[in-house]
Amino acid sequence: MFPLQRHRRLRQNDSIRSLIRETHLSPTDFIVPLFVVEGKGVKDEIDSMPNYYRFSLDLLAKEVKELWQMGLKSVLLFVKVEDALKDNRGVEATNPDGLMQRAIKTVKNAAPEMLVMTDVALDPYSIYGHDGIVDQGKIVNDRTNSFLAQMALSHAQAGANFVAPSDMMDGRILEIRSVLEDAHFMDTGIMSYSAKFASAFYGPFRDALDSAPVDVKGIPKDKKTYQMDFANRSEALKETFSDIDEGADIVMVKPGLCYLDIVRDIANEVEVPVAVYQVSGEYAMLKAASARGWLDHDAVMLEQLTAIKRAGASMIASYFAKDAVKLL
């Protein structure tokens, strides 16, 4: 009761504010997304993601070593697949000498203790830009799951610590877990994109990988038949519980800032770690606003990341990871 209690006593200076601060960021909170391309000596800036790059394997090794020295201990790999290698089933995704498989080995050779997570979805490999096999105008579920499981197995064989299915097919976690178990990859973990929403914030990412759905008559022009409706809340819990039952070790909410209510709901209900993906659109918006002097880049970045962790995130996949760690 005022005046016996004056809350501002605990805000008088930075020392006391720091002492009672409830949420802290550290380098080990972050997963660093990395984009990989073929070639040599390639460090290609992504137009819609300023100061973020696609790396060829030789420069990927250099980048990973730098991340490790900064205290960043986990990466999430994505590959930009050449058009000539794309088809409807993503056959190239299981190539033992494919770009993803070589990228995994490159990271492990550069920093053996780095935790390597890999994207498992067909869209980078698909001529249609969809996360699953397209048949008669529909993205088919069960046939896609069978292929995703083989894709995940190939990543495990190459040395991935975790596979990260981002496709949102029903039942794919069980299929992947079963295949990994049968192949004696019991220690390979699954970080499931459990509550992945059909969001407009993914545009720059799709530019980075050239993986947007194509405009072909009779084929869905978006991913709303498998990604979640952003208006739904309870459905996120249902999806997450299903993935945990099927064997997910870590569950994810994607995107981040607009979905912090979902993050808190899930964190309150589950006993597994909760990841949040702060997506490319969130990154691009801040970069654009700060470039025009409208926002203080570093202050807003740290505020956003702290908010995500405060909402209940155990870890954050973020394009800001390097920028943030330099300030912590």
Tab-separated table of C-alpha atoms in Angstrom:
chain	number	residue	atom	x	y	z
A	1	MET	CA	0.000	0.000	0.000
A	2	PHE	CA	1.281	3.446	-0.905
A	3	PRO	CA	3.221	5.191	0.615
A	4	LEU	CA	4.605	2.193	2.542
A	5	GLN	CA	5.336	0.551	-0.778
A	6	ARG	CA	6.994	2.706	-3.412
A	7	HIS	CA	7.790	0.557	-6.465
A	8	ARG	CA	10.103	3.195	-7.889
A	9	ARG	CA	12.641	2.478	-5.125
A	10	LEU	CA	13.687	-0.531	-7.178
A	11	ARG	CA	14.166	1.557	-10.348
A	12	GLN	CA	16.395	4.346	-9.021
A	13	ASN	CA	19.601	3.412	-10.839
A	14	ASP	CA	21.064	0.811	-13.146
A	15	SER	CA	22.666	-1.143	-10.312
A	16	ILE	CA	19.395	-1.909	-8.584
A	17	ARG	CA	17.570	-2.464	-11.885
A	18	SER	CA	20.212	-4.989	-12.901
A	19	LEU	CA	20.092	-6.701	-9.531
A	20	ILE	CA	16.366	-7.450	-9.690
A	21	ARG	CA	16.074	-8.036	-13.446
A	22	GLU	CA	13.984	-11.134	-14.093
A	23	THR	CA	14.991	-11.975	-17.662
A	24	HIS	CA	18.546	-12.204	-18.965
A	25	LEU	CA	19.904	-12.965	-22.435
A	26	SER	CA	23.111	-14.908	-23.017
A	27	PRO	CA	24.899	-16.329	-26.080
A	28	THR	CA	23.645	-19.812	-25.231
A	29	ASP	CA	20.047	-18.659	-25.731
A	30	PHE	CA	20.536	-18.394	-29.491
A	31	ILE	CA	20.279	-20.644	-32.512
A	32	VAL	CA	21.936	-19.042	-35.543
A	33	PRO	CA	20.175	-19.653	-38.893
A	34	LEU	CA	22.683	-20.072	-41.729
A	35	PHE	CA	22.008	-20.082	-45.475
A	36	VAL	CA	24.265	-22.208	-47.662
A	37	VAL	CA	24.882	-22.121	-51.435
A	38	GLU	CA	27.098	-23.927	-53.887
A	39	GLY	CA	30.312	-22.328	-55.089
A	40	LYS	CA	33.550	-21.094	-53.611
A	41	GLY	CA	34.315	-17.786	-51.953
A	42	VAL	CA	30.627	-16.843	-51.961
A	43	LYS	CA	29.321	-14.433	-49.344
A	44	ASP	CA	26.164	-13.148	-50.979
A	45	GLU	CA	24.119	-10.534	-49.113
A	46	ILE	CA	20.367	-11.142	-49.184
A	47	ASP	CA	18.705	-8.013	-50.578
A	48	SER	CA	15.713	-8.110	-48.243
A	49	MET	CA	17.839	-9.047	-45.200
A	50	PRO	CA	20.584	-6.398	-44.919
A	51	ASN	CA	23.853	-7.644	-43.460
A	52	TYR	CA	22.755	-11.278	-43.697
A	53	TYR	CA	24.375	-13.634	-46.174
A	54	ARG	CA	24.370	-16.881	-48.079
A	55	PHE	CA	27.696	-18.701	-47.647
A	56	SER	CA	29.508	-21.218	-49.789
A	57	LEU	CA	30.952	-24.121	-47.844
A	58	ASP	CA	34.453	-22.676	-47.506
A	59	LEU	CA	33.154	-19.438	-46.002
A	60	LEU	CA	30.558	-21.336	-43.971
A	61	ALA	CA	33.451	-22.973	-42.126
A	62	LYS	CA	34.964	-19.560	-41.379
A	63	GLU	CA	31.608	-18.198	-40.174
A	64	VAL	CA	31.005	-21.166	-37.888
A	65	LYS	CA	34.411	-20.786	-36.263
A	66	GLU	CA	33.647	-17.117	-35.591
A	67	LEU	CA	30.272	-18.005	-34.078
A	68	TRP	CA	31.861	-20.546	-31.772
A	69	GLN	CA	34.447	-18.033	-30.596
A	70	MET	CA	31.586	-15.638	-29.780
A	71	GLY	CA	29.959	-18.245	-27.556
A	72	LEU	CA	27.208	-19.134	-30.044
A	73	LYS	CA	26.903	-22.900	-29.884
A	74	SER	CA	24.003	-23.861	-32.145
A	75	VAL	CA	23.260	-23.358	-35.834
A	76	LEU	CA	20.222	-24.128	-37.984
A	77	LEU	CA	21.130	-24.922	-41.586
A	78	PHE	CA	19.171	-24.064	-44.729
A	79	VAL	CA	20.272	-24.659	-48.311
A	80	LYS	CA	19.549	-22.815	-51.546
A	81	VAL	CA	19.105	-25.553	-54.108
A	82	GLU	CA	19.895	-25.032	-57.776
A	83	ASP	CA	16.827	-25.044	-60.018
A	84	ALA	CA	18.128	-27.965	-62.067
A	85	LEU	CA	18.004	-30.176	-58.955
A	86	LYS	CA	14.398	-29.378	-58.025
A	87	ASP	CA	11.455	-31.697	-58.679
A	88	ASN	CA	8.101	-32.520	-57.094
A	89	ARG	CA	9.430	-35.047	-54.570
A	90	GLY	CA	12.672	-33.371	-53.539
A	91	VAL	CA	14.822	-36.332	-54.486
A	92	GLU	CA	17.983	-34.250	-54.098
A	93	ALA	CA	17.161	-33.833	-50.396
A	94	THR	CA	18.313	-37.403	-49.662
A	95	ASN	CA	21.479	-37.240	-51.751
A	96	PRO	CA	24.334	-38.256	-49.391
A	97	ASP	CA	26.560	-35.817	-51.284
A	98	GLY	CA	23.927	-33.076	-51.430
A	99	LEU	CA	24.558	-29.526	-50.313
A	100	MET	CA	22.873	-29.984	-46.929
A	101	GLN	CA	24.778	-33.146	-46.170
A	102	ARG	CA	28.083	-31.478	-47.091
A	103	ALA	CA	27.145	-28.414	-45.053
A	104	ILE	CA	26.577	-30.553	-41.954
A	105	LYS	CA	30.010	-32.120	-42.339
A	106	THR	CA	31.592	-28.718	-42.967
A	107	VAL	CA	30.194	-27.327	-39.730
A	108	LYS	CA	31.265	-30.368	-37.740
A	109	ASN	CA	34.776	-30.209	-39.187
A	110	ALA	CA	35.063	-26.487	-38.425
A	111	ALA	CA	33.639	-26.663	-34.889
A	112	PRO	CA	33.138	-30.274	-33.737
A	113	GLU	CA	31.149	-29.278	-30.631
A	114	MET	CA	28.777	-26.961	-32.502
A	115	LEU	CA	25.182	-28.197	-32.228
A	116	VAL	CA	23.958	-28.707	-35.782
A	117	MET	CA	20.245	-28.472	-36.505
A	118	THR	CA	18.889	-28.960	-40.018
A	119	ASP	CA	15.775	-27.842	-41.829
A	120	VAL	CA	13.583	-30.759	-42.905
A	121	ALA	CA	11.020	-29.696	-45.516
A	122	LEU	CA	10.644	-30.056	-49.248
A	123	ASP	CA	10.147	-26.415	-50.269
A	124	PRO	CA	13.837	-25.660	-51.078
A	125	TYR	CA	13.851	-28.737	-53.303
A	126	SER	CA	10.366	-28.410	-54.804
A	127	ILE	CA	9.575	-27.072	-58.256
A	128	TYR	CA	6.349	-25.788	-56.714
A	129	GLY	CA	7.871	-24.175	-53.603
A	130	HIS	CA	5.701	-26.252	-51.278
A	131	ASP	CA	6.704	-28.156	-48.163
A	132	GLY	CA	5.169	-31.366	-49.446
A	133	ILE	CA	4.558	-33.427	-52.563
A	134	VAL	CA	1.919	-31.958	-54.873
A	135	ASP	CA	-0.597	-34.331	-56.447
A	136	GLN	CA	-3.652	-33.203	-58.409
A	137	GLY	CA	-3.482	-29.732	-56.948
A	138	LYS	CA	-3.161	-30.856	-53.328
A	139	ILE	CA	-0.195	-31.066	-50.968
A	140	VAL	CA	-0.396	-34.702	-49.952
A	141	ASN	CA	0.343	-35.590	-46.354
A	142	ASP	CA	1.336	-39.215	-45.847
A	143	ARG	CA	3.562	-39.633	-48.905
A	144	THR	CA	5.319	-36.427	-47.898
A	145	ASN	CA	5.911	-37.801	-44.404
A	146	SER	CA	7.633	-40.885	-45.763
A	147	PHE	CA	10.009	-38.735	-47.774
A	148	LEU	CA	10.634	-36.294	-44.933
A	149	ALA	CA	11.654	-39.211	-42.730
A	150	GLN	CA	14.241	-40.320	-45.275
A	151	MET	CA	15.458	-36.747	-45.566
A	152	ALA	CA	15.872	-36.542	-41.788
A	153	LEU	CA	17.712	-39.861	-41.779
A	154	SER	CA	20.177	-38.594	-44.379
A	155	HIS	CA	20.885	-35.561	-42.177
A	156	ALA	CA	21.469	-37.780	-39.165
A	157	GLN	CA	23.829	-39.961	-41.192
A	158	ALA	CA	25.774	-36.836	-42.188
A	159	GLY	CA	26.197	-35.877	-38.529
A	160	ALA	CA	23.286	-33.603	-37.595
A	161	ASN	CA	22.521	-33.421	-33.878
A	162	PHE	CA	18.905	-32.340	-34.386
A	163	VAL	CA	16.545	-32.423	-37.333
A	164	ALA	CA	13.975	-29.641	-37.489
A	165	PRO	CA	10.842	-30.500	-39.484
A	166	SER	CA	9.292	-27.199	-40.603
A	167	ASP	CA	6.657	-28.602	-42.948
A	168	MET	CA	3.550	-28.901	-40.705
A	169	MET	CA	2.379	-32.218	-42.137
A	170	ASP	CA	0.231	-34.257	-39.748
A	171	GLY	CA	2.089	-37.184	-38.182
A	172	ARG	CA	5.521	-36.395	-39.549
A	173	ILE	CA	7.209	-36.384	-36.130
A	174	LEU	CA	6.155	-39.973	-35.453
A	175	GLU	CA	7.307	-41.046	-38.919
A	176	ILE	CA	10.687	-39.341	-38.504
A	177	ARG	CA	11.208	-40.631	-34.958
A	178	SER	CA	10.376	-44.179	-36.023
A	179	VAL	CA	12.796	-44.123	-38.952
A	180	LEU	CA	15.587	-42.672	-36.812
A	181	GLU	CA	15.014	-45.285	-34.122
A	182	ASP	CA	14.988	-48.140	-36.631
A	183	ALA	CA	18.294	-46.883	-38.051
A	184	HIS	CA	19.809	-46.683	-34.528
A	185	PHE	CA	19.946	-42.873	-34.443
A	186	MET	CA	18.321	-42.800	-31.031
A	187	ASP	CA	20.415	-39.807	-29.959
A	188	THR	CA	19.428	-37.621	-32.897
A	189	GLY	CA	16.930	-35.113	-31.576
A	190	ILE	CA	13.868	-33.556	-33.185
A	191	MET	CA	13.063	-29.876	-32.891
A	192	SER	CA	9.574	-29.648	-34.312
A	193	TYR	CA	8.043	-26.525	-35.784
A	194	SER	CA	4.908	-27.365	-33.837
A	195	ALA	CA	3.015	-24.075	-34.015
A	196	LYS	CA	4.045	-22.622	-37.354
A	197	PHE	CA	1.581	-20.070	-38.596
A	198	ALA	CA	0.712	-19.096	-42.159
A	199	SER	CA	2.369	-15.726	-41.760
A	200	ALA	CA	3.152	-12.806	-44.054
A	201	PHE	CA	6.462	-12.352	-42.225
A	202	TYR	CA	8.315	-15.062	-44.179
A	203	GLY	CA	8.934	-13.116	-47.388
A	204	PRO	CA	12.650	-12.324	-47.002
A	205	PHE	CA	13.426	-15.926	-46.039
A	206	ARG	CA	11.806	-17.151	-49.230
A	207	ASP	CA	13.913	-14.628	-51.142
A	208	ALA	CA	17.011	-16.074	-49.479
A	209	LEU	CA	16.254	-19.618	-50.629
A	210	ASP	CA	14.118	-18.939	-53.712
A	211	SER	CA	11.493	-21.168	-52.113
A	212	ALA	CA	8.223	-19.232	-52.395
A	213	PRO	CA	5.180	-21.092	-53.773
A	214	VAL	CA	5.038	-20.683	-57.531
A	215	ASP	CA	2.065	-19.258	-59.381
A	216	VAL	CA	0.820	-22.274	-61.330
A	217	LYS	CA	-2.820	-22.852	-62.201
A	218	GLY	CA	-4.370	-25.517	-59.999
A	219	ILE	CA	-1.620	-25.360	-57.347
A	220	PRO	CA	-2.173	-23.504	-54.041
A	221	LYS	CA	-0.447	-20.121	-54.099
A	222	ASP	CA	0.058	-20.156	-50.329
A	223	LYS	CA	0.650	-22.644	-47.526
A	224	LYS	CA	-2.602	-22.224	-45.647
A	225	THR	CA	-3.699	-25.840	-46.119
A	226	TYR	CA	-0.918	-26.993	-43.785
A	227	GLN	CA	0.439	-24.013	-41.835
A	228	MET	CA	-1.785	-22.732	-39.025
A	229	ASP	CA	-4.349	-19.935	-39.257
A	230	PHE	CA	-2.845	-16.973	-37.410
A	231	ALA	CA	-6.223	-16.251	-35.812
A	232	ASN	CA	-6.123	-19.499	-33.805
A	233	ARG	CA	-4.756	-19.999	-30.312
A	234	SER	CA	-6.008	-23.280	-28.836
A	235	GLU	CA	-5.054	-25.108	-32.039
A	236	ALA	CA	-1.397	-24.317	-31.285
A	237	LEU	CA	-1.602	-26.298	-28.072
A	238	LYS	CA	-3.255	-29.214	-29.856
A	239	GLU	CA	-0.508	-29.277	-32.502
A	240	THR	CA	2.204	-29.049	-29.858
A	241	PHE	CA	0.794	-31.835	-27.688
A	242	SER	CA	0.582	-34.075	-30.759
A	243	ASP	CA	4.218	-33.479	-31.641
A	244	ILE	CA	5.378	-34.206	-28.093
A	245	ASP	CA	3.356	-37.427	-28.058
A	246	GLU	CA	5.006	-38.405	-31.347
A	247	GLY	CA	8.544	-37.870	-30.020
A	248	ALA	CA	9.515	-34.205	-30.391
A	249	ASP	CA	12.317	-33.197	-28.012
A	250	ILE	CA	11.927	-29.436	-28.568
A	251	VAL	CA	8.834	-27.624	-29.838
A	252	MET	CA	8.823	-24.333	-31.707
A	253	VAL	CA	6.565	-21.345	-32.214
A	254	LYS	CA	7.059	-19.417	-35.468
A	255	PRO	CA	6.996	-16.401	-35.986
A	256	GLY	CA	7.969	-14.653	-32.771
A	257	LEU	CA	6.725	-11.235	-31.751
A	258	CYS	CA	3.136	-11.492	-32.955
A	259	TYR	CA	2.765	-14.876	-31.230
A	260	LEU	CA	4.060	-14.300	-27.718
A	261	ASP	CA	0.663	-15.254	-26.305
A	262	ILE	CA	1.125	-18.646	-27.955
A	263	VAL	CA	4.640	-18.937	-26.537
A	264	ARG	CA	3.375	-18.316	-23.011
A	265	ASP	CA	0.455	-20.730	-23.447
A	266	ILE	CA	2.776	-23.510	-24.571
A	267	ALA	CA	5.491	-22.782	-22.012
A	268	ASN	CA	2.868	-23.011	-19.261
A	269	GLU	CA	1.620	-26.392	-20.448
A	270	VAL	CA	4.581	-28.474	-21.625
A	271	GLU	CA	7.665	-29.970	-20.008
A	272	VAL	CA	9.950	-29.818	-23.031
A	273	PRO	CA	12.037	-26.818	-24.172
A	274	VAL	CA	10.205	-24.202	-26.248
A	275	ALA	CA	12.016	-22.568	-29.164
A	276	VAL	CA	10.890	-19.389	-30.880
A	277	TYR	CA	11.897	-18.404	-34.407
A	278	GLN	CA	12.240	-14.642	-34.786
A	279	VAL	CA	11.686	-14.677	-38.525
A	280	SER	CA	13.083	-12.837	-41.507
A	281	GLY	CA	10.284	-10.287	-41.723
A	282	GLU	CA	10.837	-9.294	-38.110
A	283	TYR	CA	14.538	-8.857	-38.865
A	284	ALA	CA	13.940	-6.912	-42.088
A	285	MET	CA	11.449	-4.495	-40.492
A	286	LEU	CA	13.886	-3.392	-37.823
A	287	LYS	CA	16.765	-3.121	-40.283
A	288	ALA	CA	14.644	-0.931	-42.564
A	289	ALA	CA	13.310	1.293	-39.779
A	290	SER	CA	16.715	1.785	-38.184
A	291	ALA	CA	18.326	2.567	-41.540
A	292	ARG	CA	15.903	5.480	-41.828
A	293	GLY	CA	16.557	6.644	-38.322
A	294	TRP	CA	13.065	5.792	-37.148
A	295	LEU	CA	14.149	3.287	-34.476
A	296	ASP	CA	17.240	2.687	-32.369
A	297	HIS	CA	18.406	-0.623	-33.830
A	298	ASP	CA	20.262	-2.058	-30.854
A	299	ALA	CA	17.766	-0.938	-28.213
A	300	VAL	CA	14.767	-2.321	-30.104
A	301	MET	CA	16.591	-5.545	-30.987
A	302	LEU	CA	17.404	-6.286	-27.344
A	303	GLU	CA	13.899	-5.330	-26.253
A	304	GLN	CA	12.375	-7.733	-28.782
A	305	LEU	CA	14.694	-10.602	-27.867
A	306	THR	CA	14.122	-10.066	-24.156
A	307	ALA	CA	10.367	-10.051	-24.723
A	308	ILE	CA	10.575	-13.384	-26.525
A	309	LYS	CA	12.535	-14.966	-23.708
A	310	ARG	CA	10.299	-13.347	-21.072
A	311	ALA	CA	7.268	-14.895	-22.772
A	312	GLY	CA	8.711	-18.348	-22.123
A	313	ALA	CA	11.208	-19.177	-24.863
A	314	SER	CA	13.962	-21.586	-23.853
A	315	MET	CA	15.916	-20.674	-26.983
A	316	ILE	CA	15.593	-18.216	-29.860
A	317	ALA	CA	16.453	-18.761	-33.517
A	318	SER	CA	17.356	-15.259	-34.631
A	319	TYR	CA	19.181	-13.465	-37.432
A	320	PHE	CA	20.152	-10.923	-34.774
A	321	ALA	CA	22.193	-13.470	-32.784
A	322	LYS	CA	25.617	-12.091	-33.673
A	323	ASP	CA	24.516	-8.475	-33.276
A	324	ALA	CA	22.947	-9.226	-29.905
A	325	VAL	CA	25.892	-11.177	-28.498
A	326	LYS	CA	28.243	-8.291	-29.267
A	327	LEU	CA	26.143	-6.122	-26.921
A	328	LEU	CA	25.551	-8.564	-24.091
